[in-house]
């Protein structure tokens, strides 16, 4: 299972070839049409939704179009939810960020349990070997979460903890298992109890291969030569756990954005800790960086997600009180380019 990582910091270095004279709505409409965008786009500024439209198909086989209530697999945007759940425990004094894995998972079998801390896991600096060390095997077979923890998250270190950024789904899979141990509930139940239900996110939850989810978009690849959609490869999405198994809608993600960045679900001091970059621009489950556009210096919190056709961006411009949500169920449009153009128009 190939996991595609797009870092917004690098994306923002690209110069634009698009004129800025068009209004935000006109630009997005034109861009979506020219680039065969397949999904939903939402833009919010100062508490007001200024754009929310959908394009293309949720299901090509039955000719079902996407709409603003379509649910999408949000891939690694899930990691931000896992980070927030961990920070809620930190707020409550039930978890320390400098404690080791073994403190919360006493039966963890890895040989690094007394070296890797919770903060290392949150900041992708654990040094653990890759979740995909055996290629797509972890996603192509049915495993329970305990089997995945032992087989794919308990190997040796590739480098010393805290010294190197090393993006790894294993980190957030372990964090989800720690949440389960502390709460004595499944990750899905914790997510529902602590974030989804309190915020009224009625169209969000955890996906599973065998689970029927009404209104969930199929994911597709795009054959550039024949210009046709192709079905995504088979995989067990539940095997991503707290690293990438969620689904949601543009409206639900806006609810999450408003609650998170107004300190409704974690304290202000804890939010700043979550948003503090550790190595490079990576903080706790998302990238946080500054970008100059015109005479404005933006502080941006960005989380990308991408798994086999599902392609997402969840962006908060912190000092402009703006949220951008890009949800797509097919690789066609360049989301890096699109988000940059939207950001420019939001602050011009």
mmCIF file of C-alpha atoms in Angstrom:
data_model
loop_
_atom_site.group_PDB
_atom_site.id
_atom_site.type_symbol
_atom_site.label_atom_id
_atom_site.label_comp_id
_atom_site.label_asym_id
_atom_site.label_seq_id
_atom_site.Cartn_x
_atom_site.Cartn_y
_atom_site.Cartn_z
ATOM 1 C CA UNK A 1 0.000 0.000 0.000
ATOM 2 C CA UNK A 2 1.750 3.117 -1.163
ATOM 3 C CA UNK A 3 1.391 6.081 1.138
ATOM 4 C CA UNK A 4 1.881 9.398 -0.591
ATOM 5 C CA UNK A 5 3.227 12.228 1.551
ATOM 6 C CA UNK A 6 3.002 15.814 0.359
ATOM 7 C CA UNK A 7 4.603 18.421 2.564
ATOM 8 C CA UNK A 8 2.957 21.812 2.308
ATOM 9 C CA UNK A 9 6.169 23.634 3.152
ATOM 10 C CA UNK A 10 7.746 22.521 -0.118
ATOM 11 C CA UNK A 11 4.555 23.066 -2.062
ATOM 12 C CA UNK A 12 4.417 26.708 -1.097
ATOM 13 C CA UNK A 13 7.736 27.439 -2.744
ATOM 14 C CA UNK A 14 6.188 26.990 -6.209
ATOM 15 C CA UNK A 15 5.438 30.168 -8.115
ATOM 16 C CA UNK A 16 1.918 30.527 -9.409
ATOM 17 C CA UNK A 17 0.892 30.825 -13.036
ATOM 18 C CA UNK A 18 -2.704 31.746 -12.208
ATOM 19 C CA UNK A 19 -3.978 35.324 -12.249
ATOM 20 C CA UNK A 20 -5.353 36.563 -8.941
ATOM 21 C CA UNK A 21 -7.956 38.823 -10.459
ATOM 22 C CA UNK A 22 -10.651 36.162 -10.385
ATOM 23 C CA UNK A 23 -12.848 35.889 -7.306
ATOM 24 C CA UNK A 24 -12.291 32.892 -5.072
ATOM 25 C CA UNK A 25 -15.473 31.206 -6.270
ATOM 26 C CA UNK A 26 -14.770 31.818 -9.939
ATOM 27 C CA UNK A 27 -11.199 30.578 -9.606
ATOM 28 C CA UNK A 28 -12.135 27.324 -7.828
ATOM 29 C CA UNK A 29 -14.984 26.617 -10.242
ATOM 30 C CA UNK A 30 -12.660 27.100 -13.224
ATOM 31 C CA UNK A 31 -9.800 25.128 -11.664
ATOM 32 C CA UNK A 32 -12.051 22.215 -10.730
ATOM 33 C CA UNK A 33 -13.453 22.042 -14.237
ATOM 34 C CA UNK A 34 -10.103 22.236 -16.023
ATOM 35 C CA UNK A 35 -8.420 19.716 -13.726
ATOM 36 C CA UNK A 36 -11.235 17.174 -13.441
ATOM 37 C CA UNK A 37 -11.487 17.682 -9.680
ATOM 38 C CA UNK A 38 -13.400 14.832 -8.081
ATOM 39 C CA UNK A 39 -14.525 15.627 -4.550
ATOM 40 C CA UNK A 40 -15.633 18.435 -2.227
ATOM 41 C CA UNK A 41 -14.048 21.802 -1.460
ATOM 42 C CA UNK A 42 -14.894 23.981 1.549
ATOM 43 C CA UNK A 43 -13.401 27.353 2.447
ATOM 44 C CA UNK A 44 -14.263 29.265 5.614
ATOM 45 C CA UNK A 45 -13.121 32.719 6.696
ATOM 46 C CA UNK A 46 -13.901 34.561 9.926
ATOM 47 C CA UNK A 47 -16.629 32.109 10.873
ATOM 48 C CA UNK A 48 -18.384 32.263 7.500
ATOM 49 C CA UNK A 49 -18.349 29.533 4.848
ATOM 50 C CA UNK A 50 -17.414 31.367 1.660
ATOM 51 C CA UNK A 51 -17.227 28.302 -0.597
ATOM 52 C CA UNK A 52 -18.591 24.752 -0.405
ATOM 53 C CA UNK A 53 -19.119 22.811 -3.629
ATOM 54 C CA UNK A 54 -18.706 19.259 -4.873
ATOM 55 C CA UNK A 55 -17.612 17.830 -8.196
ATOM 56 C CA UNK A 56 -17.456 14.497 -9.962
ATOM 57 C CA UNK A 57 -18.633 11.107 -8.824
ATOM 58 C CA UNK A 58 -18.834 9.347 -5.480
ATOM 59 C CA UNK A 59 -19.533 6.130 -7.391
ATOM 60 C CA UNK A 60 -18.813 5.821 -11.099
ATOM 61 C CA UNK A 61 -20.354 2.342 -11.366
ATOM 62 C CA UNK A 62 -23.799 3.627 -10.382
ATOM 63 C CA UNK A 63 -23.376 7.213 -11.590
ATOM 64 C CA UNK A 64 -23.735 8.704 -8.082
ATOM 65 C CA UNK A 65 -22.371 12.261 -7.891
ATOM 66 C CA UNK A 66 -20.446 13.729 -4.986
ATOM 67 C CA UNK A 67 -22.325 16.285 -2.887
ATOM 68 C CA UNK A 68 -21.516 18.411 0.146
ATOM 69 C CA UNK A 69 -22.656 15.610 2.488
ATOM 70 C CA UNK A 70 -20.532 12.928 0.826
ATOM 71 C CA UNK A 71 -18.277 11.075 3.242
ATOM 72 C CA UNK A 72 -14.649 10.556 2.261
ATOM 73 C CA UNK A 73 -11.807 8.486 3.632
ATOM 74 C CA UNK A 74 -9.585 11.169 5.150
ATOM 75 C CA UNK A 75 -6.435 9.018 5.485
ATOM 76 C CA UNK A 76 -3.724 10.647 7.617
ATOM 77 C CA UNK A 77 -5.918 13.538 8.712
ATOM 78 C CA UNK A 78 -6.833 10.829 11.246
ATOM 79 C CA UNK A 79 -3.448 11.430 12.880
ATOM 80 C CA UNK A 80 -4.524 14.908 14.004
ATOM 81 C CA UNK A 81 -7.555 13.417 15.749
ATOM 82 C CA UNK A 82 -5.292 10.912 17.481
ATOM 83 C CA UNK A 83 -2.996 13.745 18.570
ATOM 84 C CA UNK A 84 -5.937 15.652 20.042
ATOM 85 C CA UNK A 85 -7.155 12.572 21.933
ATOM 86 C CA UNK A 86 -3.668 12.169 23.434
ATOM 87 C CA UNK A 87 -3.561 15.859 24.351
ATOM 88 C CA UNK A 88 -6.935 15.577 26.087
ATOM 89 C CA UNK A 89 -5.418 12.948 28.389
ATOM 90 C CA UNK A 90 -2.432 15.236 28.900
ATOM 91 C CA UNK A 91 -4.839 18.041 29.900
ATOM 92 C CA UNK A 92 -6.464 15.715 32.432
ATOM 93 C CA UNK A 93 -3.162 14.645 33.961
ATOM 94 C CA UNK A 94 -3.733 11.042 32.870
ATOM 95 C CA UNK A 95 -0.743 10.922 30.516
ATOM 96 C CA UNK A 96 2.727 12.462 30.404
ATOM 97 C CA UNK A 97 4.334 13.269 27.087
ATOM 98 C CA UNK A 98 7.809 12.384 28.332
ATOM 99 C CA UNK A 99 6.792 8.917 29.538
ATOM 100 C CA UNK A 100 7.875 5.850 27.590
ATOM 101 C CA UNK A 101 5.700 3.411 25.636
ATOM 102 C CA UNK A 102 6.132 0.761 28.342
ATOM 103 C CA UNK A 103 4.444 2.979 30.936
ATOM 104 C CA UNK A 104 1.114 2.697 29.138
ATOM 105 C CA UNK A 105 1.594 -0.587 27.278
ATOM 106 C CA UNK A 106 3.301 -2.808 29.880
ATOM 107 C CA UNK A 107 3.068 -5.882 27.644
ATOM 108 C CA UNK A 108 4.586 -4.118 24.614
ATOM 109 C CA UNK A 109 7.127 -6.525 23.136
ATOM 110 C CA UNK A 110 9.368 -4.121 21.242
ATOM 111 C CA UNK A 111 12.940 -3.689 22.397
ATOM 112 C CA UNK A 112 12.611 0.112 22.432
ATOM 113 C CA UNK A 113 9.821 0.449 25.002
ATOM 114 C CA UNK A 114 12.058 2.265 27.494
ATOM 115 C CA UNK A 115 13.565 4.640 24.921
ATOM 116 C CA UNK A 116 10.653 6.013 22.891
ATOM 117 C CA UNK A 117 8.359 8.580 24.520
ATOM 118 C CA UNK A 118 4.799 9.660 23.724
ATOM 119 C CA UNK A 119 6.193 12.929 22.364
ATOM 120 C CA UNK A 120 8.532 11.054 20.029
ATOM 121 C CA UNK A 121 5.522 9.189 18.639
ATOM 122 C CA UNK A 122 3.516 12.405 18.190
ATOM 123 C CA UNK A 123 6.331 14.187 16.371
ATOM 124 C CA UNK A 124 7.399 11.336 14.045
ATOM 125 C CA UNK A 125 10.791 11.088 15.737
ATOM 126 C CA UNK A 126 10.491 7.663 17.397
ATOM 127 C CA UNK A 127 13.115 6.108 15.147
ATOM 128 C CA UNK A 128 11.047 2.922 14.850
ATOM 129 C CA UNK A 129 11.391 0.940 11.648
ATOM 130 C CA UNK A 130 8.751 1.551 9.000
ATOM 131 C CA UNK A 131 5.193 0.272 9.304
ATOM 132 C CA UNK A 132 5.569 -0.725 5.634
ATOM 133 C CA UNK A 133 8.853 -2.584 6.157
ATOM 134 C CA UNK A 134 7.338 -5.580 4.319
ATOM 135 C CA UNK A 135 5.685 -3.486 1.637
ATOM 136 C CA UNK A 136 1.897 -3.657 1.425
ATOM 137 C CA UNK A 137 1.614 -6.794 3.545
ATOM 138 C CA UNK A 138 0.233 -4.963 6.586
ATOM 139 C CA UNK A 139 -2.722 -3.651 4.543
ATOM 140 C CA UNK A 140 -3.397 -6.687 2.348
ATOM 141 C CA UNK A 141 -4.091 -9.161 5.164
ATOM 142 C CA UNK A 142 -6.699 -9.329 7.890
ATOM 143 C CA UNK A 143 -5.052 -8.756 11.283
ATOM 144 C CA UNK A 144 -6.396 -7.697 14.644
ATOM 145 C CA UNK A 145 -4.754 -4.646 16.193
ATOM 146 C CA UNK A 146 -2.711 -6.660 18.691
ATOM 147 C CA UNK A 147 -1.173 -8.658 15.851
ATOM 148 C CA UNK A 148 -0.296 -5.467 13.990
ATOM 149 C CA UNK A 149 1.267 -3.971 17.113
ATOM 150 C CA UNK A 150 3.550 -6.969 17.566
ATOM 151 C CA UNK A 151 4.382 -7.629 13.925
ATOM 152 C CA UNK A 152 4.698 -4.114 12.489
ATOM 153 C CA UNK A 153 5.207 -1.711 15.407
ATOM 154 C CA UNK A 154 7.668 -3.495 17.673
ATOM 155 C CA UNK A 155 10.814 -3.747 15.611
ATOM 156 C CA UNK A 156 14.254 -2.256 16.200
ATOM 157 C CA UNK A 157 15.174 1.394 15.997
ATOM 158 C CA UNK A 158 16.458 2.819 12.723
ATOM 159 C CA UNK A 159 17.886 5.836 14.555
ATOM 160 C CA UNK A 160 17.972 7.259 18.081
ATOM 161 C CA UNK A 161 14.606 8.665 19.272
ATOM 162 C CA UNK A 162 14.198 12.423 18.989
ATOM 163 C CA UNK A 163 17.065 12.966 16.585
ATOM 164 C CA UNK A 164 15.506 12.553 13.145
ATOM 165 C CA UNK A 165 12.142 13.151 11.496
ATOM 166 C CA UNK A 166 10.987 9.786 10.164
ATOM 167 C CA UNK A 167 7.362 9.697 9.030
ATOM 168 C CA UNK A 168 5.888 6.379 10.108
ATOM 169 C CA UNK A 169 2.331 5.096 10.507
ATOM 170 C CA UNK A 170 3.565 2.839 13.317
ATOM 171 C CA UNK A 171 3.876 5.859 15.631
ATOM 172 C CA UNK A 172 0.182 6.685 15.489
ATOM 173 C CA UNK A 173 -0.895 3.074 15.525
ATOM 174 C CA UNK A 174 0.910 2.749 18.866
ATOM 175 C CA UNK A 175 -0.673 5.964 20.154
ATOM 176 C CA UNK A 176 -4.124 4.573 19.345
ATOM 177 C CA UNK A 177 -3.283 1.386 21.266
ATOM 178 C CA UNK A 178 -2.190 3.505 24.248
ATOM 179 C CA UNK A 179 -5.525 5.343 24.117
ATOM 180 C CA UNK A 180 -7.339 2.002 24.115
ATOM 181 C CA UNK A 181 -5.378 0.788 27.133
ATOM 182 C CA UNK A 182 -5.996 3.930 29.177
ATOM 183 C CA UNK A 183 -9.721 4.168 28.364
ATOM 184 C CA UNK A 184 -10.346 0.403 28.149
ATOM 185 C CA UNK A 185 -12.360 1.093 24.992
ATOM 186 C CA UNK A 186 -11.749 0.649 21.266
ATOM 187 C CA UNK A 187 -10.201 3.543 19.377
ATOM 188 C CA UNK A 188 -13.463 4.024 17.464
ATOM 189 C CA UNK A 189 -15.460 4.311 20.701
ATOM 190 C CA UNK A 190 -12.959 6.776 22.172
ATOM 191 C CA UNK A 191 -13.094 8.891 19.034
ATOM 192 C CA UNK A 192 -16.886 8.892 19.143
ATOM 193 C CA UNK A 193 -17.134 9.674 22.863
ATOM 194 C CA UNK A 194 -14.467 12.357 23.079
ATOM 195 C CA UNK A 195 -14.686 14.221 19.764
ATOM 196 C CA UNK A 196 -17.305 13.042 17.272
ATOM 197 C CA UNK A 197 -20.432 13.114 19.456
ATOM 198 C CA UNK A 198 -19.527 16.185 21.557
ATOM 199 C CA UNK A 199 -18.964 18.208 18.379
ATOM 200 C CA UNK A 200 -22.015 16.863 16.536
ATOM 201 C CA UNK A 201 -19.875 15.269 13.821
ATOM 202 C CA UNK A 202 -22.657 12.915 12.781
ATOM 203 C CA UNK A 203 -21.009 11.955 9.493
ATOM 204 C CA UNK A 204 -17.618 10.887 10.858
ATOM 205 C CA UNK A 205 -16.125 7.714 12.273
ATOM 206 C CA UNK A 206 -13.810 4.806 11.564
ATOM 207 C CA UNK A 207 -14.037 2.889 8.318
ATOM 208 C CA UNK A 208 -13.538 -0.861 7.956
ATOM 209 C CA UNK A 209 -13.460 -3.121 4.923
ATOM 210 C CA UNK A 210 -16.558 -5.050 6.050
ATOM 211 C CA UNK A 211 -18.492 -2.012 7.300
ATOM 212 C CA UNK A 212 -21.293 -0.546 5.181
ATOM 213 C CA UNK A 213 -21.142 3.250 5.489
ATOM 214 C CA UNK A 214 -24.044 5.044 3.841
ATOM 215 C CA UNK A 215 -22.851 7.937 1.685
ATOM 216 C CA UNK A 216 -19.171 6.968 1.632
ATOM 217 C CA UNK A 217 -17.436 7.764 -1.642
ATOM 218 C CA UNK A 218 -15.564 5.005 -3.422
ATOM 219 C CA UNK A 219 -11.924 5.834 -4.072
ATOM 220 C CA UNK A 220 -10.450 5.654 -7.562
ATOM 221 C CA UNK A 221 -7.192 6.039 -9.390
ATOM 222 C CA UNK A 222 -7.063 7.983 -12.666
ATOM 223 C CA UNK A 223 -5.596 6.534 -15.828
ATOM 224 C CA UNK A 224 -4.081 9.535 -17.601
ATOM 225 C CA UNK A 225 -3.681 7.718 -20.910
ATOM 226 C CA UNK A 226 -7.271 6.508 -21.264
ATOM 227 C CA UNK A 227 -8.673 9.350 -19.121
ATOM 228 C CA UNK A 228 -10.820 6.943 -17.141
ATOM 229 C CA UNK A 229 -11.280 6.091 -13.482
ATOM 230 C CA UNK A 230 -9.945 2.775 -12.207
ATOM 231 C CA UNK A 231 -10.881 1.034 -8.947
ATOM 232 C CA UNK A 232 -8.546 1.415 -5.991
ATOM 233 C CA UNK A 233 -6.517 -1.704 -5.057
ATOM 234 C CA UNK A 234 -7.902 -3.936 -2.332
ATOM 235 C CA UNK A 235 -6.767 -3.192 1.233
ATOM 236 C CA UNK A 236 -7.995 -3.330 4.830
ATOM 237 C CA UNK A 237 -8.397 0.308 5.827
ATOM 238 C CA UNK A 238 -8.939 -0.643 9.472
ATOM 239 C CA UNK A 239 -5.313 -1.776 9.639
ATOM 240 C CA UNK A 240 -4.285 1.885 9.593
ATOM 241 C CA UNK A 241 -5.976 2.379 12.969
ATOM 242 C CA UNK A 242 -5.248 5.761 14.533
ATOM 243 C CA UNK A 243 -2.893 6.580 11.664
ATOM 244 C CA UNK A 244 -5.432 6.707 8.828
ATOM 245 C CA UNK A 245 -8.747 4.836 9.175
ATOM 246 C CA UNK A 246 -11.230 7.708 9.553
ATOM 247 C CA UNK A 247 -13.926 8.986 7.212
ATOM 248 C CA UNK A 248 -15.610 12.389 7.416
ATOM 249 C CA UNK A 249 -17.292 15.202 5.474
ATOM 250 C CA UNK A 250 -16.293 18.774 4.734
ATOM 251 C CA UNK A 251 -18.915 20.049 7.183
ATOM 252 C CA UNK A 252 -17.777 17.782 10.005
ATOM 253 C CA UNK A 253 -14.132 18.735 9.503
ATOM 254 C CA UNK A 254 -15.129 22.404 9.711
ATOM 255 C CA UNK A 255 -16.801 21.671 13.062
ATOM 256 C CA UNK A 256 -13.590 20.029 14.234
ATOM 257 C CA UNK A 257 -11.511 22.966 13.032
ATOM 258 C CA UNK A 258 -13.654 25.516 14.837
ATOM 259 C CA UNK A 259 -13.618 23.531 18.082
ATOM 260 C CA UNK A 260 -9.912 22.719 18.027
ATOM 261 C CA UNK A 261 -8.677 26.209 17.213
ATOM 262 C CA UNK A 262 -11.003 27.946 19.689
ATOM 263 C CA UNK A 263 -9.832 25.736 22.577
ATOM 264 C CA UNK A 264 -13.126 23.889 23.027
ATOM 265 C CA UNK A 265 -11.588 20.406 23.141
ATOM 266 C CA UNK A 266 -8.078 21.071 24.489
ATOM 267 C CA UNK A 267 -6.705 23.990 26.527
ATOM 268 C CA UNK A 268 -5.052 26.968 24.856
ATOM 269 C CA UNK A 269 -1.644 26.069 26.289
ATOM 270 C CA UNK A 270 -2.037 22.491 25.086
ATOM 271 C CA UNK A 271 -3.028 23.622 21.602
ATOM 272 C CA UNK A 272 0.141 25.697 21.371
ATOM 273 C CA UNK A 273 2.146 22.638 22.416
ATOM 274 C CA UNK A 274 0.391 20.568 19.752
ATOM 275 C CA UNK A 275 1.237 23.254 17.167
ATOM 276 C CA UNK A 276 4.882 23.662 18.190
ATOM 277 C CA UNK A 277 7.223 22.289 15.489
ATOM 278 C CA UNK A 278 9.812 19.881 16.824
ATOM 279 C CA UNK A 279 12.066 19.005 13.913
ATOM 280 C CA UNK A 280 11.707 21.037 10.747
ATOM 281 C CA UNK A 281 8.059 22.126 10.387
ATOM 282 C CA UNK A 282 6.456 18.996 11.852
ATOM 283 C CA UNK A 283 4.597 19.376 15.147
ATOM 284 C CA UNK A 284 2.257 16.834 16.777
ATOM 285 C CA UNK A 285 0.626 15.084 13.831
ATOM 286 C CA UNK A 286 0.641 18.059 11.458
ATOM 287 C CA UNK A 287 2.900 20.610 9.798
ATOM 288 C CA UNK A 288 3.045 24.173 11.133
ATOM 289 C CA UNK A 289 4.937 26.819 9.182
ATOM 290 C CA UNK A 290 5.028 30.468 8.166
ATOM 291 C CA UNK A 291 4.454 31.656 4.627
ATOM 292 C CA UNK A 292 4.621 35.167 3.215
ATOM 293 C CA UNK A 293 1.969 36.057 0.651
ATOM 294 C CA UNK A 294 2.172 39.633 -0.532
ATOM 295 C CA UNK A 295 2.651 41.805 2.532
ATOM 296 C CA UNK A 296 1.171 39.203 4.882
ATOM 297 C CA UNK A 297 2.971 36.561 6.884
ATOM 298 C CA UNK A 298 0.693 33.575 7.427
ATOM 299 C CA UNK A 299 0.970 31.003 10.173
ATOM 300 C CA UNK A 300 -0.368 27.772 8.694
ATOM 301 C CA UNK A 301 -1.318 24.465 10.326
ATOM 302 C CA UNK A 302 -1.631 21.790 7.654
ATOM 303 C CA UNK A 303 -2.500 18.108 7.654
ATOM 304 C CA UNK A 304 -2.462 16.057 4.462
ATOM 305 C CA UNK A 305 -3.804 12.572 3.867
ATOM 306 C CA UNK A 306 -3.444 10.244 0.922
ATOM 307 C CA UNK A 307 -4.210 6.545 0.534
ATOM 308 C CA UNK A 308 -4.922 4.873 -2.830
ATOM 309 C CA UNK A 309 -7.217 7.403 -4.468
ATOM 310 C CA UNK A 310 -8.312 9.210 -1.294
ATOM 311 C CA UNK A 311 -6.547 12.560 -1.192
ATOM 312 C CA UNK A 312 -7.198 15.209 1.462
ATOM 313 C CA UNK A 313 -6.025 18.542 2.841
ATOM 314 C CA UNK A 314 -7.119 20.027 6.176
ATOM 315 C CA UNK A 315 -5.628 23.496 6.602
ATOM 316 C CA UNK A 316 -5.996 26.253 9.165
ATOM 317 C CA UNK A 317 -4.520 29.702 8.563
ATOM 318 C CA UNK A 318 -4.082 30.475 12.235
ATOM 319 C CA UNK A 319 -3.703 34.250 12.068
ATOM 320 C CA UNK A 320 -6.444 34.701 9.453
ATOM 321 C CA UNK A 321 -9.145 32.597 11.153
ATOM 322 C CA UNK A 322 -9.591 30.582 7.967
ATOM 323 C CA UNK A 323 -10.067 26.898 7.209
ATOM 324 C CA UNK A 324 -9.582 25.075 3.906
ATOM 325 C CA UNK A 325 -10.875 21.525 3.421
ATOM 326 C CA UNK A 326 -10.074 19.624 0.226
ATOM 327 C CA UNK A 327 -11.560 16.137 -0.003
ATOM 328 C CA UNK A 328 -11.063 13.997 -3.075
ATOM 329 C CA UNK A 329 -11.761 10.380 -3.967
ATOM 330 C CA UNK A 330 -9.634 10.290 -7.110
ATOM 331 C CA UNK A 331 -6.116 11.444 -8.008
ATOM 332 C CA UNK A 332 -6.646 14.078 -10.676
ATOM 333 C CA UNK A 333 -6.192 17.706 -9.599
ATOM 334 C CA UNK A 334 -2.984 18.882 -7.938
ATOM 335 C CA UNK A 335 -4.099 19.631 -4.370
ATOM 336 C CA UNK A 336 -0.807 21.297 -3.478
ATOM 337 C CA UNK A 337 -1.283 23.815 -6.254
ATOM 338 C CA UNK A 338 -4.970 24.269 -5.507
ATOM 339 C CA UNK A 339 -4.530 24.952 -1.800
ATOM 340 C CA UNK A 340 -1.834 27.544 -2.460
ATOM 341 C CA UNK A 341 -4.039 29.396 -4.937
ATOM 342 C CA UNK A 342 -6.936 29.377 -2.476
ATOM 343 C CA UNK A 343 -4.699 30.693 0.318
ATOM 344 C CA UNK A 344 -3.559 33.577 -1.853
ATOM 345 C CA UNK A 345 -7.095 34.600 -2.653
ATOM 346 C CA UNK A 346 -8.183 34.369 0.971
ATOM 347 C CA UNK A 347 -5.679 36.976 2.096
ATOM 348 C CA UNK A 348 -5.443 39.287 -0.927
#
